[in-house]
Tab-separated table of C-alpha atoms and ligand atoms in Angstrom:
chain	number	residue	atom	x	y	z
A	563	MET	CA	9.798	30.809	-11.035
A	564	SER	CA	11.572	27.491	-10.925
A	565	GLY	CA	13.102	26.454	-7.619
A	566	ILE	CA	11.536	26.024	-4.213
A	567	VAL	CA	13.062	26.235	-0.759
A	568	ILE	CA	11.620	24.706	2.400
A	569	ARG	CA	12.977	26.880	5.186
A	570	ASN	CA	13.831	26.057	8.756
A	571	GLY	CA	11.951	22.770	9.197
A	572	GLN	CA	12.934	19.798	11.374
A	573	VAL	CA	14.199	17.524	8.629
A	574	VAL	CA	13.420	13.922	9.541
A	575	THR	CA	14.903	10.898	7.803
A	576	ALA	CA	15.048	7.225	8.740
A	577	LEU	CA	18.292	7.970	10.599
A	578	ASP	CA	18.416	11.654	11.406
A	579	GLN	CA	16.698	14.776	12.602
A	580	TYR	CA	18.095	18.291	12.209
A	581	VAL	CA	16.976	21.813	11.368
A	582	ALA	CA	17.796	22.859	7.811
A	583	ASP	CA	16.642	24.494	4.602
A	584	ILE	CA	16.097	22.271	1.581
A	585	TYR	CA	16.506	23.839	-1.833
A	586	CYS	CA	15.002	22.028	-4.823
A	587	ASP	CA	15.387	22.757	-8.496
A	588	GLY	CA	14.815	20.813	-11.689
A	589	GLY	CA	12.755	18.282	-9.744
A	590	LYS	CA	15.697	17.320	-7.511
A	591	ILE	CA	17.026	18.267	-4.095
A	592	VAL	CA	20.077	20.393	-4.861
A	593	ALA	CA	21.133	21.743	-1.474
A	594	ILE	CA	20.508	21.080	2.207
A	595	GLY	CA	21.888	23.420	4.849
A	596	GLU	CA	21.294	26.280	7.211
A	597	ARG	CA	20.205	29.668	5.827
A	598	LEU	CA	20.796	28.685	2.222
A	599	ASP	CA	21.285	31.425	-0.358
A	600	VAL	CA	18.800	30.820	-3.150
A	601	PRO	CA	18.211	32.598	-6.467
A	602	ALA	CA	15.729	35.468	-6.574
A	603	GLY	CA	12.246	34.251	-7.477
A	604	THR	CA	12.588	30.977	-5.586
A	605	GLU	CA	9.295	29.933	-3.996
A	606	VAL	CA	9.586	29.808	-0.198
A	607	VAL	CA	7.752	27.485	2.186
A	608	ASP	CA	8.276	28.368	5.842
A	609	ALA	CA	8.421	25.104	7.800
A	610	SER	CA	9.411	26.594	11.172
A	611	GLY	CA	8.094	24.419	13.968
A	612	GLN	CA	7.121	21.699	11.490
A	613	TYR	CA	8.607	18.429	10.326
A	614	VAL	CA	9.895	17.871	6.800
A	615	PHE	CA	9.626	14.241	5.748
A	616	PRO	CA	10.592	12.419	2.541
A	617	GLY	CA	7.486	11.938	0.388
A	618	GLY	CA	5.519	8.897	1.472
A	619	ILE	CA	5.747	5.764	-0.648
A	620	ASP	CA	2.760	3.473	-0.769
A	621	ALA	CA	3.869	0.189	-2.304
A	622	HIS	CA	0.374	-1.324	-2.303
A	623	THR	CA	-2.455	0.430	-4.137
A	624	HIS	CA	-5.159	-0.553	-6.613
A	625	MET	CA	-6.291	2.433	-8.683
A	626	GLU	CA	-9.146	1.772	-11.139
A	627	LEU	CA	-8.801	-1.964	-10.566
A	628	PRO	CA	-11.346	-4.143	-12.395
A	629	PHE	CA	-12.324	-6.526	-9.586
A	630	MET	CA	-15.347	-8.580	-8.510
A	631	GLY	CA	-17.619	-7.238	-11.225
A	632	THR	CA	-16.784	-3.557	-10.783
A	633	VAL	CA	-13.829	-1.138	-10.818
A	634	SER	CA	-12.198	0.480	-7.770
A	635	SER	CA	-13.486	4.012	-7.560
A	636	ASP	CA	-10.296	6.094	-7.454
A	637	ASP	CA	-8.560	6.319	-10.796
A	638	PHE	CA	-4.850	6.995	-11.115
A	639	PHE	CA	-5.472	10.743	-11.017
A	640	THR	CA	-7.910	10.994	-8.109
A	641	GLY	CA	-6.063	8.330	-6.129
A	642	THR	CA	-2.609	9.885	-6.474
A	643	ALA	CA	-4.117	13.338	-5.790
A	644	ALA	CA	-5.620	12.072	-2.510
A	645	GLY	CA	-2.200	10.609	-1.739
A	646	VAL	CA	-0.477	13.952	-2.329
A	647	ALA	CA	-2.930	15.685	0.028
A	648	GLY	CA	-1.886	13.110	2.621
A	649	GLY	CA	1.873	13.286	2.056
A	650	THR	CA	2.252	10.296	-0.264
A	651	THR	CA	4.164	11.141	-3.435
A	652	THR	CA	4.871	7.731	-4.965
A	653	ILE	CA	2.754	4.624	-5.404
A	654	ILE	CA	3.491	1.133	-6.596
A	655	ASP	CA	0.281	-0.294	-8.018
A	656	PHE	CA	-0.384	-3.746	-9.491
A	657	ILE	CA	-0.859	-4.900	-13.050
A	658	ILE	CA	-3.262	-7.827	-12.639
A	659	PRO	CA	-3.864	-9.895	-15.794
A	660	SER	CA	-6.876	-12.150	-15.793
A	661	ARG	CA	-6.190	-15.876	-15.892
A	662	ASN	CA	-4.784	-16.793	-19.341
A	663	GLN	CA	-4.430	-13.144	-20.355
A	664	SER	CA	-1.055	-12.089	-21.732
A	665	LEU	CA	1.010	-10.144	-19.198
A	666	ILE	CA	1.982	-7.792	-22.004
A	667	GLU	CA	-1.613	-7.025	-22.908
A	668	ALA	CA	-2.401	-6.340	-19.235
A	669	ARG	CA	0.712	-4.195	-18.928
A	670	ASP	CA	-0.363	-2.023	-21.843
A	671	PHE	CA	-3.832	-1.582	-20.314
A	672	TRP	CA	-2.505	-0.528	-16.893
A	673	MET	CA	0.284	1.660	-18.265
A	674	ASN	CA	-2.281	3.531	-20.333
A	675	ASN	CA	-4.630	4.041	-17.360
A	676	ALA	CA	-1.786	5.271	-15.191
A	677	LYS	CA	-0.813	8.090	-17.543
A	678	LYS	CA	-3.258	10.338	-15.687
A	679	ALA	CA	-1.407	9.996	-12.343
A	680	CYS	CA	-0.241	13.269	-10.781
A	681	ALA	CA	2.570	11.626	-8.798
A	682	ASP	CA	5.220	9.095	-9.756
A	683	TYR	CA	4.187	5.464	-9.951
A	684	GLY	CA	5.580	2.018	-10.517
A	685	PHE	CA	4.000	-1.386	-10.988
A	686	HIS	CA	4.337	-4.825	-9.515
A	687	MET	CA	3.290	-7.488	-12.022
A	688	ALA	CA	0.764	-9.948	-10.641
A	689	VAL	CA	1.217	-13.408	-12.100
A	690	THR	CA	-2.178	-15.071	-12.134
A	691	TRP	CA	-1.303	-18.210	-14.098
A	692	TYR	CA	1.918	-19.863	-15.156
A	693	GLY	CA	3.503	-21.570	-18.160
A	694	GLU	CA	6.103	-21.073	-20.881
A	695	GLN	CA	4.435	-17.918	-22.201
A	696	VAL	CA	4.159	-16.354	-18.741
A	697	GLU	CA	7.791	-17.137	-17.989
A	698	GLN	CA	8.879	-15.347	-21.173
A	699	GLU	CA	6.594	-12.399	-20.423
A	700	MET	CA	7.930	-12.089	-16.867
A	701	ARG	CA	11.404	-11.808	-18.369
A	702	ARG	CA	10.178	-9.270	-20.883
A	703	VAL	CA	8.511	-6.868	-18.415
A	704	HIS	CA	11.540	-7.128	-16.152
A	705	ARG	CA	13.809	-6.165	-19.043
A	706	GLU	CA	11.631	-3.620	-20.850
A	707	ASP	CA	9.753	-1.979	-18.002
A	708	GLY	CA	12.021	-2.363	-15.000
A	709	ILE	CA	9.344	-4.356	-13.193
A	710	SER	CA	11.410	-5.994	-10.483
A	711	SER	CA	8.658	-7.403	-8.273
A	712	PHE	CA	5.997	-10.004	-9.014
A	713	LYS	CA	2.878	-10.747	-7.015
A	714	VAL	CA	0.972	-13.952	-6.463
A	715	PHE	CA	-2.461	-14.321	-4.908
A	716	MET	CA	-2.879	-17.489	-2.840
A	717	ALA	CA	-6.507	-16.377	-2.311
A	718	TYR	CA	-9.161	-15.765	-5.002
A	719	THR	CA	-8.909	-19.359	-6.232
A	720	GLY	CA	-10.573	-19.827	-9.602
A	721	ALA	CA	-10.102	-16.143	-10.461
A	722	ILE	CA	-6.687	-14.476	-10.093
A	723	GLY	CA	-5.293	-16.962	-7.538
A	724	VAL	CA	-2.495	-19.410	-8.377
A	725	ASP	CA	-1.899	-22.919	-7.062
A	726	ASP	CA	1.336	-23.983	-5.351
A	727	ASP	CA	2.800	-25.451	-8.519
A	728	GLU	CA	2.273	-22.193	-10.393
A	729	MET	CA	3.651	-20.250	-7.446
A	730	ILE	CA	6.869	-22.296	-7.463
A	731	GLY	CA	7.228	-21.493	-11.155
A	732	VAL	CA	6.852	-17.773	-10.461
A	733	ILE	CA	9.362	-17.904	-7.596
A	734	ASP	CA	11.928	-19.750	-9.715
A	735	THR	CA	11.621	-17.378	-12.658
A	736	ALA	CA	11.801	-14.350	-10.361
A	737	ALA	CA	14.882	-15.875	-8.698
A	738	ASP	CA	16.557	-16.199	-12.071
A	739	LEU	CA	15.831	-12.523	-12.738
A	740	GLY	CA	16.928	-11.370	-9.285
A	741	ALA	CA	13.370	-10.079	-8.765
A	742	LEU	CA	11.282	-10.164	-5.590
A	743	VAL	CA	8.083	-12.188	-5.206
A	744	THR	CA	5.302	-10.744	-3.081
A	745	ALA	CA	2.362	-12.821	-1.900
A	746	HIS	CA	-1.222	-12.299	-0.753
A	747	CYS	CA	-1.430	-15.108	1.781
A	748	GLU	CA	-4.797	-16.740	2.408
A	749	HIS	CA	-5.673	-20.392	1.787
A	750	GLY	CA	-8.015	-19.854	-1.160
A	751	LEU	CA	-9.671	-23.278	-1.112
A	752	ALA	CA	-10.270	-23.141	2.646
A	753	VAL	CA	-11.916	-19.734	2.215
A	754	GLN	CA	-14.184	-21.123	-0.500
A	755	ALA	CA	-15.193	-24.086	1.671
A	756	LEU	CA	-16.010	-21.790	4.606
A	757	GLN	CA	-17.935	-19.409	2.344
A	758	ARG	CA	-20.061	-22.270	0.997
A	759	LYS	CA	-20.907	-23.493	4.503
A	760	LEU	CA	-21.842	-20.040	5.774
A	761	VAL	CA	-23.971	-19.139	2.771
A	762	ALA	CA	-25.748	-22.523	2.972
A	763	GLN	CA	-26.670	-21.652	6.585
A	764	GLY	CA	-28.131	-18.342	5.436
A	765	LYS	CA	-25.220	-16.422	6.962
A	766	THR	CA	-24.876	-13.797	4.267
A	767	ALA	CA	-24.247	-10.535	6.179
A	768	PRO	CA	-20.895	-8.670	5.986
A	769	ARG	CA	-19.707	-10.048	9.324
A	770	TYR	CA	-19.517	-13.538	7.816
A	771	HIS	CA	-16.879	-12.279	5.430
A	772	ALA	CA	-14.567	-12.211	8.455
A	773	GLU	CA	-15.742	-15.653	9.606
A	774	SER	CA	-14.986	-17.094	6.190
A	775	ARG	CA	-11.381	-15.895	6.407
A	776	PRO	CA	-10.171	-16.568	9.976
A	777	SER	CA	-6.593	-15.782	10.928
A	778	TRP	CA	-5.412	-19.403	10.609
A	779	VAL	CA	-6.366	-19.269	6.904
A	780	GLU	CA	-3.813	-16.480	6.572
A	781	GLY	CA	-1.250	-18.017	8.921
A	782	GLU	CA	-1.268	-21.279	6.983
A	783	ALA	CA	-0.721	-19.539	3.666
A	784	THR	CA	1.933	-17.200	5.065
A	785	ASN	CA	3.870	-20.185	6.333
A	786	ARG	CA	3.425	-21.976	3.000
A	787	ALA	CA	4.600	-18.944	1.020
A	788	ILE	CA	7.680	-18.742	3.228
A	789	MET	CA	8.375	-22.470	2.757
A	790	LEU	CA	7.942	-22.303	-1.021
A	791	ALA	CA	10.369	-19.383	-1.140
A	792	LYS	CA	12.772	-21.318	1.072
A	793	CYS	CA	12.559	-24.242	-1.314
A	794	SER	CA	14.031	-21.935	-3.983
A	795	GLY	CA	16.430	-20.198	-1.579
A	796	GLN	CA	14.651	-16.896	-2.137
A	797	PRO	CA	13.460	-13.989	-0.017
A	798	ILE	CA	9.729	-13.299	-0.063
A	799	TYR	CA	7.595	-10.259	0.693
A	800	ILE	CA	4.290	-10.833	2.502
A	801	VAL	CA	1.703	-8.188	1.601
A	802	HIS	CA	-0.924	-6.947	4.077
A	803	LEU	CA	-0.032	-9.221	6.992
A	804	THR	CA	-2.710	-8.975	9.680
A	805	CYS	CA	-2.385	-11.611	12.403
A	806	LYS	CA	-0.352	-13.398	15.054
A	807	GLU	CA	-0.309	-16.715	13.191
A	808	SER	CA	1.398	-15.043	10.249
A	809	LEU	CA	3.862	-13.246	12.522
A	810	ASP	CA	4.735	-16.586	14.140
A	811	ALA	CA	5.637	-17.998	10.725
A	812	VAL	CA	7.740	-14.930	9.948
A	813	VAL	CA	9.589	-15.057	13.276
A	814	ARG	CA	10.370	-18.751	12.763
A	815	ALA	CA	11.753	-18.115	9.292
A	816	ARG	CA	13.823	-15.133	10.382
A	817	GLN	CA	15.283	-17.087	13.283
A	818	GLU	CA	16.472	-19.588	10.703
A	819	GLY	CA	18.046	-16.835	8.661
A	820	GLN	CA	15.496	-16.590	5.864
A	821	LEU	CA	14.828	-13.098	4.555
A	822	VAL	CA	11.105	-12.391	4.815
A	823	TYR	CA	9.829	-8.879	4.188
A	824	VAL	CA	6.550	-7.917	5.801
A	825	GLU	CA	3.968	-5.274	5.007
A	826	THR	CA	0.911	-4.325	7.026
A	827	CYS	CA	-1.671	-1.542	6.703
A	828	PRO	CA	-3.152	1.043	9.117
A	829	GLN	CA	-6.561	-0.683	9.158
A	830	TYR	CA	-5.017	-3.851	10.602
A	831	LEU	CA	-3.182	-1.848	13.267
A	832	LEU	CA	-6.109	0.374	14.230
A	833	LEU	CA	-9.412	-1.472	13.750
A	834	ASP	CA	-10.828	-4.648	15.264
A	835	ASP	CA	-13.579	-6.928	14.015
A	836	SER	CA	-16.314	-5.138	15.954
A	837	VAL	CA	-16.571	-3.004	12.792
A	838	TYR	CA	-18.528	-5.882	11.268
A	839	ASP	CA	-21.247	-5.458	13.916
A	840	LYS	CA	-22.331	-2.108	12.506
A	841	PRO	CA	-26.021	-2.055	11.517
A	842	ASP	CA	-27.545	-1.466	8.101
A	843	PHE	CA	-24.919	-3.123	5.937
A	844	GLU	CA	-22.330	-0.547	7.133
A	845	GLY	CA	-20.004	-3.462	7.884
A	846	ALA	CA	-19.599	-3.843	4.125
A	847	ALA	CA	-17.294	-0.822	4.086
A	848	TYR	CA	-14.794	-2.972	6.016
A	849	VAL	CA	-15.036	-5.990	3.740
A	850	MET	CA	-11.495	-6.469	2.529
A	851	SER	CA	-9.153	-9.418	2.343
A	852	PRO	CA	-7.702	-10.346	4.711
A	853	PRO	CA	-10.479	-9.049	6.989
A	854	ILE	CA	-10.132	-6.831	10.048
A	855	ARG	CA	-9.041	-9.078	12.948
A	856	PRO	CA	-10.385	-9.687	16.461
A	857	LYS	CA	-8.873	-7.701	19.340
A	858	GLY	CA	-5.362	-8.858	20.249
A	859	HIS	CA	-3.838	-9.057	16.789
A	860	GLN	CA	-3.399	-5.280	16.605
A	861	ASP	CA	-1.022	-5.141	19.595
A	862	ALA	CA	1.016	-7.957	18.095
A	863	LEU	CA	1.349	-5.968	14.874
A	864	TRP	CA	2.387	-2.787	16.704
A	865	HIS	CA	5.007	-4.740	18.585
A	866	ALA	CA	6.283	-6.326	15.370
A	867	LEU	CA	6.428	-2.893	13.759
A	868	SER	CA	8.345	-1.313	16.626
A	869	CYS	CA	10.894	-4.120	16.756
A	870	GLY	CA	11.579	-4.102	13.017
A	871	LEU	CA	9.813	-7.304	12.021
A	872	ILE	CA	7.447	-5.333	9.767
A	873	HIS	CA	9.181	-3.332	7.059
A	874	HIS	CA	6.453	-1.325	5.388
A	875	VAL	CA	3.084	0.166	6.235
A	876	ALA	CA	1.212	0.436	2.926
A	877	THR	CA	-2.516	0.986	2.464
A	878	ASP	CA	-3.886	-1.589	-0.013
A	879	HIS	CA	-5.947	1.415	-1.183
A	880	CYS	CA	-8.793	-0.176	-3.158
A	881	PRO	CA	-11.975	1.877	-2.680
A	882	PHE	CA	-15.507	0.815	-3.552
A	883	ARG	CA	-18.530	3.041	-2.989
A	884	GLN	CA	-21.116	1.821	-0.520
A	885	HIS	CA	-24.209	2.936	-2.422
A	886	ASP	CA	-23.609	1.315	-5.809
A	887	GLN	CA	-20.644	-1.045	-5.418
A	888	LYS	CA	-20.600	-2.615	-1.945
A	889	VAL	CA	-24.366	-3.171	-2.299
A	890	MET	CA	-23.667	-5.751	-4.976
A	891	GLY	CA	-23.271	-8.068	-1.992
A	892	LEU	CA	-26.315	-6.932	-0.022
A	893	HIS	CA	-27.693	-10.471	0.107
A	894	ASP	CA	-24.407	-12.377	-0.144
A	895	PHE	CA	-21.166	-11.234	1.499
A	896	THR	CA	-19.133	-13.192	-1.075
A	897	ARG	CA	-20.229	-10.629	-3.681
A	898	ILE	CA	-19.215	-7.522	-1.752
A	899	PRO	CA	-16.265	-6.005	-3.639
A	900	ASN	CA	-13.226	-6.478	-1.385
A	901	GLY	CA	-11.299	-3.351	-0.498
A	902	ALA	CA	-11.266	0.076	1.139
A	903	ALA	CA	-9.597	3.459	0.761
A	904	GLY	CA	-6.653	4.639	2.822
A	905	ILE	CA	-3.997	6.460	0.828
A	906	GLU	CA	-4.970	9.939	2.056
A	907	ASN	CA	-4.851	9.118	5.759
A	908	ARG	CA	-1.836	6.816	6.095
A	909	MET	CA	0.845	9.313	7.144
A	910	ALA	CA	-1.416	11.177	9.583
A	911	LEU	CA	-2.688	7.948	11.149
A	912	MET	CA	0.811	6.572	11.553
A	913	TYR	CA	2.016	9.865	13.035
A	914	THR	CA	-0.936	10.084	15.438
A	915	TYR	CA	-1.259	6.477	16.549
A	916	GLY	CA	2.407	5.585	16.062
A	917	VAL	CA	4.617	8.548	16.945
A	918	ALA	CA	2.307	10.697	19.087
A	919	ALA	CA	1.104	7.592	20.937
A	920	GLY	CA	4.689	6.635	21.782
A	921	ARG	CA	4.730	3.422	19.750
A	922	LEU	CA	7.142	4.567	17.036
A	923	THR	CA	9.940	7.089	16.770
A	924	LEU	CA	9.873	9.720	14.036
A	925	GLN	CA	12.725	7.832	12.375
A	926	GLN	CA	10.735	4.597	12.417
A	927	LEU	CA	7.763	6.408	10.900
A	928	VAL	CA	9.905	7.585	8.000
A	929	ASP	CA	11.542	4.192	7.702
A	930	VAL	CA	8.331	2.160	7.366
A	931	CYS	CA	6.354	4.670	5.286
A	932	CYS	CA	9.072	6.138	3.031
A	933	THR	CA	12.533	4.616	3.122
A	934	GLN	CA	12.129	0.854	3.406
A	935	PRO	CA	9.621	0.547	0.551
A	936	ALA	CA	12.060	2.516	-1.619
A	937	LYS	CA	14.917	0.218	-0.663
A	938	ILE	CA	12.978	-3.021	-0.997
A	939	PHE	CA	11.460	-2.127	-4.360
A	940	GLY	CA	14.471	-0.594	-6.082
A	941	LEU	CA	13.709	3.119	-5.817
A	942	TYR	CA	16.327	4.167	-3.272
A	943	PRO	CA	17.929	6.753	-3.022
A	944	ARG	CA	16.000	8.441	-5.800
A	945	LYS	CA	12.967	8.080	-3.515
A	946	GLY	CA	12.630	7.598	0.233
A	947	ALA	CA	15.545	9.874	1.113
A	948	ILE	CA	16.263	13.533	1.792
A	949	ARG	CA	19.645	13.981	0.187
A	950	VAL	CA	21.219	16.022	-2.555
A	951	GLY	CA	20.379	14.327	-5.850
A	952	SER	CA	17.198	12.632	-4.639
A	953	ASP	CA	13.861	13.503	-6.230
A	954	ALA	CA	12.308	16.602	-4.668
A	955	ASP	CA	9.378	14.684	-3.147
A	956	LEU	CA	8.778	15.975	0.373
A	957	PHE	CA	6.016	16.861	2.737
A	958	VAL	CA	5.749	19.274	5.623
A	959	TYR	CA	3.825	18.180	8.703
A	960	ASP	CA	2.583	20.536	11.411
A	961	PRO	CA	2.375	18.539	14.654
A	962	ALA	CA	0.282	21.243	16.347
A	963	ALA	CA	-2.745	20.889	14.046
A	964	ARG	CA	-5.817	18.821	15.029
A	965	SER	CA	-8.525	17.308	12.870
A	966	THR	CA	-10.964	14.424	12.586
A	967	ILE	CA	-11.114	12.020	9.659
A	968	SER	CA	-14.368	12.027	7.709
A	969	ALA	CA	-15.647	10.883	4.344
A	970	SER	CA	-17.381	14.248	4.108
A	971	THR	CA	-14.033	16.046	3.857
A	972	HIS	CA	-11.612	13.501	2.405
A	973	ARG	CA	-10.511	13.629	-1.218
A	974	GLN	CA	-10.664	9.906	-1.876
A	975	ARG	CA	-13.458	9.245	-4.359
A	976	VAL	CA	-15.554	7.050	-2.113
A	977	ASP	CA	-18.522	7.618	0.179
A	978	ARG	CA	-17.153	5.966	3.327
A	979	ASN	CA	-13.959	6.321	5.318
A	980	ILE	CA	-13.072	3.277	7.426
A	981	PHE	CA	-11.351	5.671	9.862
A	982	GLU	CA	-14.412	7.921	10.190
A	983	GLY	CA	-14.214	9.845	13.471
A	984	PHE	CA	-10.532	9.063	14.150
A	985	GLU	CA	-8.858	12.077	15.709
A	986	ILE	CA	-5.647	13.195	14.099
A	987	ARG	CA	-2.692	14.948	15.653
A	988	GLY	CA	-0.887	17.133	13.165
A	989	ALA	CA	-1.573	17.768	9.518
A	990	VAL	CA	0.142	17.731	6.161
A	991	THR	CA	0.534	21.423	5.341
A	992	ASN	CA	2.609	21.250	2.158
A	993	THR	CA	3.556	18.515	-0.289
A	994	VAL	CA	6.273	18.950	-2.878
A	995	VAL	CA	6.085	16.578	-5.836
A	996	ALA	CA	8.998	16.526	-8.278
A	997	GLY	CA	10.055	19.975	-7.062
A	998	LYS	CA	6.619	21.584	-7.381
A	999	LEU	CA	4.299	22.641	-4.588
A	1000	ALA	CA	1.416	20.284	-5.304
A	1001	PHE	CA	-0.477	20.795	-2.044
A	1002	THR	CA	-0.363	23.809	0.236
A	1003	ASN	CA	-2.589	24.602	3.197
A	1004	GLY	CA	-5.565	22.696	1.883
A	1005	ASP	CA	-5.120	23.800	-1.712
A	1006	LEU	CA	-4.492	20.886	-4.069
A	1007	ARG	CA	-2.557	22.038	-7.148
A	1008	VAL	CA	-1.767	18.684	-8.672
A	1009	GLU	CA	-1.382	18.279	-12.391
A	1010	ARG	CA	-3.142	15.451	-14.169
A	1011	GLY	CA	-0.533	13.398	-16.023
A	1012	ALA	CA	2.478	14.925	-14.257
A	1013	GLY	CA	3.393	11.600	-12.640
A	1014	ARG	CA	6.198	9.626	-14.230
A	1015	TYR	CA	6.497	5.905	-14.616
A	1016	LEU	CA	9.295	4.449	-12.470
A	1017	HIS	CA	11.612	1.804	-13.876
A	1018	ARG	CA	12.992	-0.092	-10.910
A	1019	THR	CA	16.131	-2.086	-10.284
B	1017	URP	O1	-9.651	-6.671	-0.185
B	1017	URP	C1	-8.678	-6.320	-0.811
B	1017	URP	N1	-7.506	-6.359	-0.201
B	1017	URP	N2	-8.794	-5.910	-2.091
B	1017	URP	C2	-7.759	-5.605	-2.974
B	1017	URP	C3	-7.116	-6.807	-3.555
B	1017	URP	C4	-6.152	-7.444	-2.616
B	1017	URP	O2	-6.340	-8.587	-2.250
B	1017	URP	O3	-5.182	-6.814	-2.206
B	1018	ZN	ZN1	-4.351	-8.790	-1.375
B	1019	ZN	ZN1	9.967	-8.092	19.318
B	1020	ZN	ZN1	-4.108	-5.377	-2.549
């Protein structure tokens, strides 16, 4: 058996919606139409009454990331498998060299780890220091590996963070290459000063993580990133934007005609900082950077998403187990590994709390979760589209299903789910990855190592 046909679903793209069959063979979509004739032996998925979406693209994940004295707990296999169960068929992860490490050496390490992925993957290259060598290595990974996006951390000063001078160097080199710079925007030195003050006052519980990184810390850095990009006449992509102050900076720049791309994540749309009030160190599960914001910011993000100011909803999937990883910071929030899982739940959360709640159209859902990340990061129309010739990465979503998110049933390799108890409308029933049925009615049939590395343009 080779081909597969998805019959009679409501095909949804960023622009369209229509009932059709989709026939896939050789890993590609080869025909779209009504009542398609297909060869005998073709596998059939009946999608009547269900939606058929392009496979989700998550342009912000951290599989098996060495970070804060430990390693994120999903590897490239378990993390992409959880993604497939949730309708995500492509990730763009980050190669993150340590300060003074060769970008090439880091590349080789990450590329080797990623060979176990069961879905296609690309990499952004984080640039964590700058100089002649780094400039040459940026050019080399762009040329050799099709890495067309670079990432700078304005946070994590003294570790992987860069200063403004280094950041300008990265922006200028990326500009010369025609590559995009993405930025984690938090004022690293301000965070450190606030952390020192809080810890000195004995304020060491998880909730002080949020106090050490207030929204103005992010807004300041977002504005600075935008200004540094402007200084080089370049667009910039803001990762995991969470707050009104940052949106204000983006709106200002866009009104002046500067191209600023914006990403947010479901946790910033759906949670507020009351999560840090949970007893018994449970707040640690929500320790991520930037932190979950006070009430009010979430509505601003939803509005920005619905009016097109936010381009992509990624996850920043970066799980750490509560019982042996988050506890590293039991007596000092600055030592709690920063990050949480989310890749498995993104599409269902965005359908439920976006589309079903009347905040997004189906087309907007596809646009922000599938199509725009493909366009921005050089994967379109191979990915992010349902058209003849595109990769056969699709998922089928049954809007009638109901479920509740729980760490006890999720596939992410972590013992907490930050969306525990969230009710979900609809469910991913089938996921097709490179023309193969990799998930069907709860049965995960992914193949370790089947994912391919994506050169980007
Ligand atoms: O807390 C987070 N977000 N951890 C992952 C690294 C990053 O800053 O994206
Ligand atoms: Zn970040
Ligand atoms: Zn608006
Ligand atoms: Zn991240």
